[in-house]
mmCIF file of C-alpha atoms in Angstrom:
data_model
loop_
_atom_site.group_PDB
_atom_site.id
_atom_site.type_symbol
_atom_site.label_atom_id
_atom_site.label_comp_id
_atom_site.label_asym_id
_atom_site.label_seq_id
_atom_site.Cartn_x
_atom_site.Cartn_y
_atom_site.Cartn_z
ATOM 1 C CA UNK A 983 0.000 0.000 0.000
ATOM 2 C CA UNK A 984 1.482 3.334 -1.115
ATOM 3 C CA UNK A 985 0.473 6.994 0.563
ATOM 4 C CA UNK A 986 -1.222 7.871 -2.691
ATOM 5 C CA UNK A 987 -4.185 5.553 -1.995
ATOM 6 C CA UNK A 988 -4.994 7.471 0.580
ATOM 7 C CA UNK A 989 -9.010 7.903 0.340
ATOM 8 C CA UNK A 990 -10.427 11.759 1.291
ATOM 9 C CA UNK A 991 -13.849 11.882 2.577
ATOM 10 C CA UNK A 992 -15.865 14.942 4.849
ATOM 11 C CA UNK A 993 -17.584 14.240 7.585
ATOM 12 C CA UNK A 994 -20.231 16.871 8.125
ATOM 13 C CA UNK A 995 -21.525 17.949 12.305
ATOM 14 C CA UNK A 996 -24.590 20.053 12.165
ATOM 15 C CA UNK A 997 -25.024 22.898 14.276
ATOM 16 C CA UNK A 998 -21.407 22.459 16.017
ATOM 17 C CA UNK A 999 -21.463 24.238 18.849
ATOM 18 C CA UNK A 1000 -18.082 26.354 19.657
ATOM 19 C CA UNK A 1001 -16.828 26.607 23.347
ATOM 20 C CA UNK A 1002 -17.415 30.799 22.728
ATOM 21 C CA UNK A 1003 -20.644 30.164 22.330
ATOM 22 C CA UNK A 1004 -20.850 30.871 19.000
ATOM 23 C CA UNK A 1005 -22.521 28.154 16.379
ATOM 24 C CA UNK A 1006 -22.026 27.195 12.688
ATOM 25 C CA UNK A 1007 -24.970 25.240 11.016
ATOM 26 C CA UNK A 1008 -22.171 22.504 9.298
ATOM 27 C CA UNK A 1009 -19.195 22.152 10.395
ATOM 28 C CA UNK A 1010 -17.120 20.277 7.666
ATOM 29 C CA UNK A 1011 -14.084 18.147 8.709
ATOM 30 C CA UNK A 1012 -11.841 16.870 5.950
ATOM 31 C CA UNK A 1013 -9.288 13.684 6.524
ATOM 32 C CA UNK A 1014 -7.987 11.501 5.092
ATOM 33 C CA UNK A 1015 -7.506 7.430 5.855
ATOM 34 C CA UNK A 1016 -5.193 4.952 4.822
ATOM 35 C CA UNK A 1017 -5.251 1.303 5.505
ATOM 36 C CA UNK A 1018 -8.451 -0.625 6.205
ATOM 37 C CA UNK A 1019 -10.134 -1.269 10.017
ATOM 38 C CA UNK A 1020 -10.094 -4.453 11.659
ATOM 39 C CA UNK A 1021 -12.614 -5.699 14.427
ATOM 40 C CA UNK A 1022 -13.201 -7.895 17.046
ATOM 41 C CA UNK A 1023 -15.765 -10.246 17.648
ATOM 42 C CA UNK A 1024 -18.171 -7.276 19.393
ATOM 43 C CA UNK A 1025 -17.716 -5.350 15.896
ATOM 44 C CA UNK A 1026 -15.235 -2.895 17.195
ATOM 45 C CA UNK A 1027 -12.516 -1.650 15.561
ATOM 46 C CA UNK A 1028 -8.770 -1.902 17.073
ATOM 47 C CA UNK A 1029 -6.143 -0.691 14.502
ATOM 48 C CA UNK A 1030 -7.193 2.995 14.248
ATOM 49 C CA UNK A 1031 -4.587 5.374 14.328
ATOM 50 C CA UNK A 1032 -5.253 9.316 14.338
ATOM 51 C CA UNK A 1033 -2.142 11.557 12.853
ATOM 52 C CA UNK A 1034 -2.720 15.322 13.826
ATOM 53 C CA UNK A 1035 -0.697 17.929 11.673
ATOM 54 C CA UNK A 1036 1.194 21.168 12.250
ATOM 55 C CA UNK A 1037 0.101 25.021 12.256
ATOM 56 C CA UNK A 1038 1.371 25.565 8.736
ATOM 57 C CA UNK A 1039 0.112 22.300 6.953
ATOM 58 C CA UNK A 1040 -2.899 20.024 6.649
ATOM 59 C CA UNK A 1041 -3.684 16.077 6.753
ATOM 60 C CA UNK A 1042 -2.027 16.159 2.837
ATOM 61 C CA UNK A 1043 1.460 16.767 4.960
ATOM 62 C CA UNK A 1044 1.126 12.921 6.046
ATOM 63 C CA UNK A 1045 1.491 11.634 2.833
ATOM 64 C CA UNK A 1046 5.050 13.868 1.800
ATOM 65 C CA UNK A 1047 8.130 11.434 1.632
ATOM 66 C CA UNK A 1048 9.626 12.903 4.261
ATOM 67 C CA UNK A 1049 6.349 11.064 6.687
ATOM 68 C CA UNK A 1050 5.037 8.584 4.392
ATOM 69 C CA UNK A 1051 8.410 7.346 3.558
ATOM 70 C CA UNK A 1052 9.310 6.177 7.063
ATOM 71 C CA UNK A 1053 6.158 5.553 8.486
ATOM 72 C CA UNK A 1054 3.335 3.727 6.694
ATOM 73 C CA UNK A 1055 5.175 0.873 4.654
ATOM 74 C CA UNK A 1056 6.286 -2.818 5.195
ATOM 75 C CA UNK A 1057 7.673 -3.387 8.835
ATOM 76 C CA UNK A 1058 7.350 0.580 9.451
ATOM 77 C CA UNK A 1059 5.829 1.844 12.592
ATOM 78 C CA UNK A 1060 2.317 2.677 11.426
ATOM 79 C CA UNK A 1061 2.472 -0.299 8.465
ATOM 80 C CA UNK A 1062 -0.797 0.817 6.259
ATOM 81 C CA UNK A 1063 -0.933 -3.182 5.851
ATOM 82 C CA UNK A 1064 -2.154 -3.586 9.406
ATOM 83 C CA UNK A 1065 -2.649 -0.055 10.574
ATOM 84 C CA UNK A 1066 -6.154 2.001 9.548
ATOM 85 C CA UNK A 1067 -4.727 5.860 10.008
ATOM 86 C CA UNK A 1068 -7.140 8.704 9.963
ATOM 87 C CA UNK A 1069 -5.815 11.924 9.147
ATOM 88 C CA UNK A 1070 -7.979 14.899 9.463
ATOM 89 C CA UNK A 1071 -7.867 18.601 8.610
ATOM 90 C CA UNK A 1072 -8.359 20.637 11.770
ATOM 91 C CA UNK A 1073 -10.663 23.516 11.799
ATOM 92 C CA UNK A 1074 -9.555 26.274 10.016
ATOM 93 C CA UNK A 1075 -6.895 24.208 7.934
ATOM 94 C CA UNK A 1076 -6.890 22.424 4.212
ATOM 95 C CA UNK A 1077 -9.777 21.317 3.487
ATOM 96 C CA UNK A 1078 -12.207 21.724 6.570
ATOM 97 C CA UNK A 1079 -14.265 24.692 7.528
ATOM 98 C CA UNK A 1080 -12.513 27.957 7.542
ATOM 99 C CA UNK A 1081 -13.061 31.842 7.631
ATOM 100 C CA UNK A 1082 -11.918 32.421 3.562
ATOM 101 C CA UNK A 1083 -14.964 30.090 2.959
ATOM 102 C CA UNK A 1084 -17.416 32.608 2.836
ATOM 103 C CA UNK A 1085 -17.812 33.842 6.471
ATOM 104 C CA UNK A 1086 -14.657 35.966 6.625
ATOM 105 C CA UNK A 1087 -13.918 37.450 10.203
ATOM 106 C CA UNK A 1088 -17.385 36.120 10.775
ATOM 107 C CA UNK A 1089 -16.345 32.838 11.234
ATOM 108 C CA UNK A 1090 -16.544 30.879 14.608
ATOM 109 C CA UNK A 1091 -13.333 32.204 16.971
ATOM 110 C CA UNK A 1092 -12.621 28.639 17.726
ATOM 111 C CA UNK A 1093 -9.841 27.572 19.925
ATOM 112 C CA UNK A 1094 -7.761 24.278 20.189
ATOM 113 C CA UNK A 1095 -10.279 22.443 22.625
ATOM 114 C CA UNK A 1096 -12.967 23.039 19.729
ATOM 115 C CA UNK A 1097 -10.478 21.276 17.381
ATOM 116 C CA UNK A 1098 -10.162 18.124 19.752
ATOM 117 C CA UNK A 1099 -13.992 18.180 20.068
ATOM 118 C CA UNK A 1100 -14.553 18.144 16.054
ATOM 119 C CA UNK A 1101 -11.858 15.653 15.881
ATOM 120 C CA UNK A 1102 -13.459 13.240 18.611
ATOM 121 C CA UNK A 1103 -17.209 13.785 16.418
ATOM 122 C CA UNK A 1104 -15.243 12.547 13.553
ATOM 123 C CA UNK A 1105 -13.894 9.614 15.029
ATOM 124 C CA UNK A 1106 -17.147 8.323 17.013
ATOM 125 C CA UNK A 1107 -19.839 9.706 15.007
ATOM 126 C CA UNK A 1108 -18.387 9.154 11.625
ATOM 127 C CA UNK A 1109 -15.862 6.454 11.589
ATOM 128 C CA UNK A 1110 -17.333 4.406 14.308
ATOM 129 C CA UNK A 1111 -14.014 4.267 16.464
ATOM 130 C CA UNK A 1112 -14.394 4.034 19.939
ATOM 131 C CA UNK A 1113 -10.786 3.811 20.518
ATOM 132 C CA UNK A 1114 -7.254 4.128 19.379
ATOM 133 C CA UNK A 1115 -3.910 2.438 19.320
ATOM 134 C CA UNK A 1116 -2.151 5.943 19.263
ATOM 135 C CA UNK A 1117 -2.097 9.683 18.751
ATOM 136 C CA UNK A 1118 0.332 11.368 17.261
ATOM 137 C CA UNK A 1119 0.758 14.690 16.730
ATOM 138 C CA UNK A 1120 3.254 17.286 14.584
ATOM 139 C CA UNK A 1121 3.790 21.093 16.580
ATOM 140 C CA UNK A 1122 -0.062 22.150 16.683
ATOM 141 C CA UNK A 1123 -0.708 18.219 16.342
ATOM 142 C CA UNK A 1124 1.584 17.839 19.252
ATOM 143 C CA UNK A 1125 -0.306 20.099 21.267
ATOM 144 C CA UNK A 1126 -3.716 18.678 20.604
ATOM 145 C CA UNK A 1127 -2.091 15.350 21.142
ATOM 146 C CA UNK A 1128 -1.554 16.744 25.137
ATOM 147 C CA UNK A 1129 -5.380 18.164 24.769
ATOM 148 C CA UNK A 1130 -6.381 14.799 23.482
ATOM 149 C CA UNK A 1131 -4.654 12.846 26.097
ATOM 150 C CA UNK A 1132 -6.485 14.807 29.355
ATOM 151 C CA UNK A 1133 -9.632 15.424 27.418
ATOM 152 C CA UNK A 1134 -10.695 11.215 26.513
ATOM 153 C CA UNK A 1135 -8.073 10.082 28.668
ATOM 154 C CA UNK A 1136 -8.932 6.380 28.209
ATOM 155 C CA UNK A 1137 -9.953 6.725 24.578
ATOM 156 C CA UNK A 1138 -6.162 5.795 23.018
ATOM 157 C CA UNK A 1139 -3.625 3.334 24.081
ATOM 158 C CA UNK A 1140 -0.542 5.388 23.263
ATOM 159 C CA UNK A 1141 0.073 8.752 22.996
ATOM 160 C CA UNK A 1142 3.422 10.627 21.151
ATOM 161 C CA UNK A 1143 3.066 14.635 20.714
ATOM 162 C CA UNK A 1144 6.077 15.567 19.146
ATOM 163 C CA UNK A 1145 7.701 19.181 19.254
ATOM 164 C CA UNK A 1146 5.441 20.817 21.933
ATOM 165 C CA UNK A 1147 5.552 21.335 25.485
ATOM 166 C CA UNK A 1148 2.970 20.873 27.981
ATOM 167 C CA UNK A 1149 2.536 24.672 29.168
ATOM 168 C CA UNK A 1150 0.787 27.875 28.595
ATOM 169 C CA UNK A 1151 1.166 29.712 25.149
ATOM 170 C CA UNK A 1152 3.207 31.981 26.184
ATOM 171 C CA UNK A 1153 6.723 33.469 25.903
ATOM 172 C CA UNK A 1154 8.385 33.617 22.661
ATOM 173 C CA UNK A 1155 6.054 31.144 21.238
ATOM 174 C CA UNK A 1156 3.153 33.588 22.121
ATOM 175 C CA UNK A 1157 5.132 36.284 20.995
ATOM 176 C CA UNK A 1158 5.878 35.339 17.694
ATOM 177 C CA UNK A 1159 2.530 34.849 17.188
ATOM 178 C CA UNK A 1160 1.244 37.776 18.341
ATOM 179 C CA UNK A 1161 3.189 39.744 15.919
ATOM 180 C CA UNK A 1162 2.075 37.999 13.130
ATOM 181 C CA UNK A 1163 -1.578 38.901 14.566
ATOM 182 C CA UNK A 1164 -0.935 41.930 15.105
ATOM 183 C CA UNK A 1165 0.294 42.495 11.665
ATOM 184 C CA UNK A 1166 -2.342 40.877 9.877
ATOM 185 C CA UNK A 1167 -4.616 43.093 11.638
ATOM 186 C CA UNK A 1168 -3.113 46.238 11.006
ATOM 187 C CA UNK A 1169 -2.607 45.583 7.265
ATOM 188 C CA UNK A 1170 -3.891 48.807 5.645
ATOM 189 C CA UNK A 1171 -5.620 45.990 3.415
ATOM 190 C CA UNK A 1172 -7.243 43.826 6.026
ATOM 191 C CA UNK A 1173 -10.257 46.035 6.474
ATOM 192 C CA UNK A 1174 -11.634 44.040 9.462
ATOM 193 C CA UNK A 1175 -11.838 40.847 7.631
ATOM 194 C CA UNK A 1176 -13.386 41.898 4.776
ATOM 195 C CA UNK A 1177 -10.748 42.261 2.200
ATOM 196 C CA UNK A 1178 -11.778 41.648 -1.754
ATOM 197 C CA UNK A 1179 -8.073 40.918 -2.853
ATOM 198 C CA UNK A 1180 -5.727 39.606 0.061
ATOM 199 C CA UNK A 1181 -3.757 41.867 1.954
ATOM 200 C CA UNK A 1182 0.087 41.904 1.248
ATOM 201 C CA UNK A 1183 2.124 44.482 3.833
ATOM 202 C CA UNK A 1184 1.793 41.835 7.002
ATOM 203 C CA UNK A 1185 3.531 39.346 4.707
ATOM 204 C CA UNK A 1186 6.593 40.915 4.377
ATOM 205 C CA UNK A 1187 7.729 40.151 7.985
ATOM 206 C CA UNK A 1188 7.815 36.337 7.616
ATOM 207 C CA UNK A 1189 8.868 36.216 11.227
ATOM 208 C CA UNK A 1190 7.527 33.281 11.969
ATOM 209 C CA UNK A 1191 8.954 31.563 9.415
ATOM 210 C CA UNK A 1192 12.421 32.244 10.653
ATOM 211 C CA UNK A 1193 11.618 30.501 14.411
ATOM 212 C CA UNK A 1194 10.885 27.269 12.864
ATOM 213 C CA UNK A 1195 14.246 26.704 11.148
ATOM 214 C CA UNK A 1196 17.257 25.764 12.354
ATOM 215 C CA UNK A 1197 19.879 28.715 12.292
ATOM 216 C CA UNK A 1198 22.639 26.438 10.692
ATOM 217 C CA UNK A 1199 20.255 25.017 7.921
ATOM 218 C CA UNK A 1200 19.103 28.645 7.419
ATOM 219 C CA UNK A 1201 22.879 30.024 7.340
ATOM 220 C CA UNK A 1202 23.580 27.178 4.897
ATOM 221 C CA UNK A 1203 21.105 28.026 2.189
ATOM 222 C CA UNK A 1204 21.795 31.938 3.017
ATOM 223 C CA UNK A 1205 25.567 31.991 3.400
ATOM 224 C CA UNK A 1206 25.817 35.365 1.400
ATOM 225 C CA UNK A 1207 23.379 38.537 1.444
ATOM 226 C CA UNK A 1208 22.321 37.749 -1.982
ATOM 227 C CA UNK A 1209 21.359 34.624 -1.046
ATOM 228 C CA UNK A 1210 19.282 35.448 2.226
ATOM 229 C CA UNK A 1211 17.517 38.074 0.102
ATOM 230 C CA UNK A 1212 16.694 35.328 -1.983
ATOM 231 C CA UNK A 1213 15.778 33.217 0.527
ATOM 232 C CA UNK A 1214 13.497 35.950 1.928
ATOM 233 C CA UNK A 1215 11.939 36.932 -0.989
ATOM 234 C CA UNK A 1216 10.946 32.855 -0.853
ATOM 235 C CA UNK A 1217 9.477 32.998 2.538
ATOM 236 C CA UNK A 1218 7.374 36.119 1.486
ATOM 237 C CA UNK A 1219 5.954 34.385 -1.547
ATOM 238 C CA UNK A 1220 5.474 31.379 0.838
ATOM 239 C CA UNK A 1221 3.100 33.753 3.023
ATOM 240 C CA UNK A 1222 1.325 35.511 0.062
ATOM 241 C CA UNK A 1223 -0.366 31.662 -1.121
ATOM 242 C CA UNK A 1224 -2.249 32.590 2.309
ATOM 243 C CA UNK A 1225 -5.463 34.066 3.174
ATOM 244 C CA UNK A 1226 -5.107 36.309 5.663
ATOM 245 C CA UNK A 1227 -8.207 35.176 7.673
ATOM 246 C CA UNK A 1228 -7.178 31.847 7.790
ATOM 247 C CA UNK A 1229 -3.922 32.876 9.465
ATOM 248 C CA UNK A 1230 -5.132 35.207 11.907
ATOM 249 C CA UNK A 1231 -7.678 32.356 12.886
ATOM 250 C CA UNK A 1232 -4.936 29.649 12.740
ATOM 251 C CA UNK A 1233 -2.399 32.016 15.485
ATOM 252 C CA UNK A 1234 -5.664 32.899 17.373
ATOM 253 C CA UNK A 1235 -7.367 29.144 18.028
ATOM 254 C CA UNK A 1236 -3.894 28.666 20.813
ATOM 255 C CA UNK A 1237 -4.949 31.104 22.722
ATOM 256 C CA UNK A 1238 -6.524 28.221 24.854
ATOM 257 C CA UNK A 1239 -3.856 25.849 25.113
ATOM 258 C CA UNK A 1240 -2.426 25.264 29.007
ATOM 259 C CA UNK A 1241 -2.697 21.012 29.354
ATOM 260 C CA UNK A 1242 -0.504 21.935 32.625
ATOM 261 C CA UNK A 1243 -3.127 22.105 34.929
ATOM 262 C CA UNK A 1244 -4.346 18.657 34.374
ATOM 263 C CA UNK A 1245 -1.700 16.432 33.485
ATOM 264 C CA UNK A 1246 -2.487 14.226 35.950
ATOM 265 C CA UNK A 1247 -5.750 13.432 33.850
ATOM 266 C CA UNK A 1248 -3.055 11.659 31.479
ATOM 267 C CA UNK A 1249 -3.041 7.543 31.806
ATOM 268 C CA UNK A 1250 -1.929 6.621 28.657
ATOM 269 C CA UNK A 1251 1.674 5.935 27.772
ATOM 270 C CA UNK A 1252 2.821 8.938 26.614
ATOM 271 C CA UNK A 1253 6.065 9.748 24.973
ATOM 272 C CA UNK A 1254 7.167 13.452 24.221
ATOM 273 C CA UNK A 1255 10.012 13.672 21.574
ATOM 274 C CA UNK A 1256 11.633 17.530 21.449
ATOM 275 C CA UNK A 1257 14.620 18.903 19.419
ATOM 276 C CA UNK A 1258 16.948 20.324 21.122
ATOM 277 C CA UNK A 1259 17.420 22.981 18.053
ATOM 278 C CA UNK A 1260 13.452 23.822 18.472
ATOM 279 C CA UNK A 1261 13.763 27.744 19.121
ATOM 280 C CA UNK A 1262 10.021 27.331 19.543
ATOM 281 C CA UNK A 1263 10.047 25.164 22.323
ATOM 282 C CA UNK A 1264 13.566 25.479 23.988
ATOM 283 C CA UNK A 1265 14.143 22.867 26.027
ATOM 284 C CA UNK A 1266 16.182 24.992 28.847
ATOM 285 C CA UNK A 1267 12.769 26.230 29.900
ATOM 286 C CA UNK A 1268 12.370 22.443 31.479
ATOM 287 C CA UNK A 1269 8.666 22.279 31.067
ATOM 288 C CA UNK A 1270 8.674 18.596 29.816
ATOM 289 C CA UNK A 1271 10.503 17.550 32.380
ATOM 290 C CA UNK A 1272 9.040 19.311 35.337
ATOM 291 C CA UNK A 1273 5.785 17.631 33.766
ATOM 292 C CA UNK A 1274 6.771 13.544 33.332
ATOM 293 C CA UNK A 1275 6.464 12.928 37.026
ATOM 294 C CA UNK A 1276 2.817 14.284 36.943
ATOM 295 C CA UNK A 1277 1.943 11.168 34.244
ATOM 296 C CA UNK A 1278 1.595 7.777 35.199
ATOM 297 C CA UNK A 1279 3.340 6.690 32.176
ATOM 298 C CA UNK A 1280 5.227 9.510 31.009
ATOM 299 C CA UNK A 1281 8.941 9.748 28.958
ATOM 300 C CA UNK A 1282 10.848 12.351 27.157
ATOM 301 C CA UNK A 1283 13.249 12.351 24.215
ATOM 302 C CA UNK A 1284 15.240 15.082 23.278
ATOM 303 C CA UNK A 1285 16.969 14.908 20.022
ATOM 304 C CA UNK A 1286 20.215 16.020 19.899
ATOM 305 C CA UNK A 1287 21.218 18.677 17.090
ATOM 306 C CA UNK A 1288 22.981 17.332 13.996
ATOM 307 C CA UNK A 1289 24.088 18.556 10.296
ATOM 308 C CA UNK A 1290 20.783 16.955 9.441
ATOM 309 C CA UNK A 1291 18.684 18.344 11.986
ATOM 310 C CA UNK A 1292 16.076 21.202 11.519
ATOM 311 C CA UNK A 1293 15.094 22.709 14.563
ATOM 312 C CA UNK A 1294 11.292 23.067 14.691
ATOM 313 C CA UNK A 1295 10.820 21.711 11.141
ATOM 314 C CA UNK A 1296 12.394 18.678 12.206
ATOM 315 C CA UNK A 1297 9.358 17.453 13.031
ATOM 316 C CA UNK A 1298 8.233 17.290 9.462
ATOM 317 C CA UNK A 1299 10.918 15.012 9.104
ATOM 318 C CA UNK A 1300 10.392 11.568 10.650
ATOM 319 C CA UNK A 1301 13.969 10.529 9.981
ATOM 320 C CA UNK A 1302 14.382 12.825 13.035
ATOM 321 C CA UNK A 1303 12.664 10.488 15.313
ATOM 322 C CA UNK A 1304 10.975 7.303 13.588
ATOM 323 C CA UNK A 1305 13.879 5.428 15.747
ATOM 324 C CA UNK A 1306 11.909 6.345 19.016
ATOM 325 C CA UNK A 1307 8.674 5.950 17.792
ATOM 326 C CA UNK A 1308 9.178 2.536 16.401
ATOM 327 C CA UNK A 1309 11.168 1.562 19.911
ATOM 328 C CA UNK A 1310 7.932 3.022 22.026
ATOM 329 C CA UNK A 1311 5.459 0.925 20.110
ATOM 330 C CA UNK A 1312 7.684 -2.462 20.059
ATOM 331 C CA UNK A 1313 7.938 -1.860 24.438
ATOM 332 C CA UNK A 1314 4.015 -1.415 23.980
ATOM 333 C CA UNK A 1315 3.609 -4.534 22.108
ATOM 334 C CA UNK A 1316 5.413 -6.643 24.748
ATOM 335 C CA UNK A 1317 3.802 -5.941 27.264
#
């Protein structure tokens, strides 16, 4: 089985209900699943698999080499053969409801715990799973993976959020994203949302762009002036493929995320793998460690920086950590 037989589908919630209070008649969630479901004798099914993607990608991300590649074939970790692996598009993101839609600024403000909610509908409702061998989540998809874990804390077996930290948005992480909030909104072309060609100024600080890169990869491809110009004139483009609702509703929808407070609601075995390059989440602010002994089953990983390692991006890269993975599920299979 190859990523490209991946099969896309929508599952459609009426009348979702937002935790602001706000509604929107359907609520359209987009994923993707590879592999087929097996059951048990009760008709339930016990190979599902849910892969949650980053803040700048979608459930299409999955199936790049750089994921596919290591994970889903023969004798991989999540072997499509054996596994059934449900991807979806989060709120907001590729192919699921979002603000450039139709609704503009109008859209539902939702927040991470609405994304986990949608997610869990999706599963349940339209899938018929009723439980999982494992989450596992990229940056964002790391985050919800925390969510995920205290939320339905006996709904998975396993869980693995990968580059995030179990704390308050806050600090340089909140930050970052602030600016790029900040700047969307004051883009002399954002009028309030409701723009009729897409605003350009707020993309010419690519900011963002910057933290998630390693700072020897980036010196590598920009070793001369000329050649970070060009490589800036590559992230703006990058940001210009944007809508500029989408964005400010993608930076916004964190503002919820603090899983600190209830770690303890965590019994699955979890396994948090980190980067030690990860200017996003630096690991000298000890927040993954100061949370494993609040888990039943907790352990961290931090991957040591290497000519081949790409800070925050290295997550996109499961060359980075497939090793750990595949070790974590081969001590769950043993037992």
């Amino acid at each position: 089985m190859h990523a490209s037989d991946a099969v896309e589908a929508d599952f459609i919630i009426e009348n979702f209900a937002f935790a602001s209070g706000e509604t929107l008649p359907r609520l359209k969630q987009h994923y993707l699943t590879l592999g087929s479901p097996q059951r048990d004798t009760g008709g339930h099914i016990t190979n599902a698999v849910l892969l949650l993607h980053n803040t700048t990608g979608s459930s299409k991300n999955w199936l790049l080499p750089e994921l596919a590649g290591q994970l889903f074939g023969p004798g991989q970790p999540l072997d499509a053969e054996t596994h059934f692996i449900v991807m979806p598009d989060a709120i907001g993101f590729g192919q699921s409801s979002k603000p450039s839609e139709g609704l503009r600024a109008r859209f539902p403000h939702y927040r991470y715990h609405d994304i986990v909610v949608a997610q869990h509908r999706l599963l349940t409702e339209g899938l018929g799973i009723d439980h999982l061998r494992l989450i596992l989540g990229l940056s964002m998809g790391g985050m919800l993976t925390w969510m995920w874990g205290e939320m339905h804390p006996t709904f998975m077996d396993a869980l693995v959020p990968i580059a995030s930290q179990p704390s308050a948005m806050s600090g340089r992480n909140w930050i970052q994203r602030r600016m790029q909030i900040e700047a969307i909104k004051s883009d002399p072309g954002y009028h309030n949302g409701d723009y009729t060609e897409q605003p350009s100024r707020y993309t010419l600080t690519p900011f963002g762009a910057l933290l998630i890169q390693s700072v020897e990869r980036i010196q590598e491809r920009a070793p001369t002036r000329e050649a970070a110009d060009a490589l800036y004139r590559e992230l703006v483009a990058r940001a210009q493929k944007g809508d500029a609702n989408d964005r400010l509703y993608q930076l916004e929808s964190s503002m919820d995320y603090d899983p600190a407070p209830d770690l303890e609601k965590i019994v699955a075995p979890l396994l948090a793998i980190n980067f030690a390059d990860d200017a996003l989440n630096p690991p000298e602010l000890g927040s993954v460690e100061r949370a494993m002994p609040r888990l039943q089953h907790g352990r961290a990983v931090l991957v040591p920086a290497s000519p081949q390692s790409r800070g925050h991006n290295s997550a996109s890269d499961a060359r980075q950590w497939v090793s750990h993975l595949a070790a974590f599920l081969r001590e769950r299979a043993q037992r």
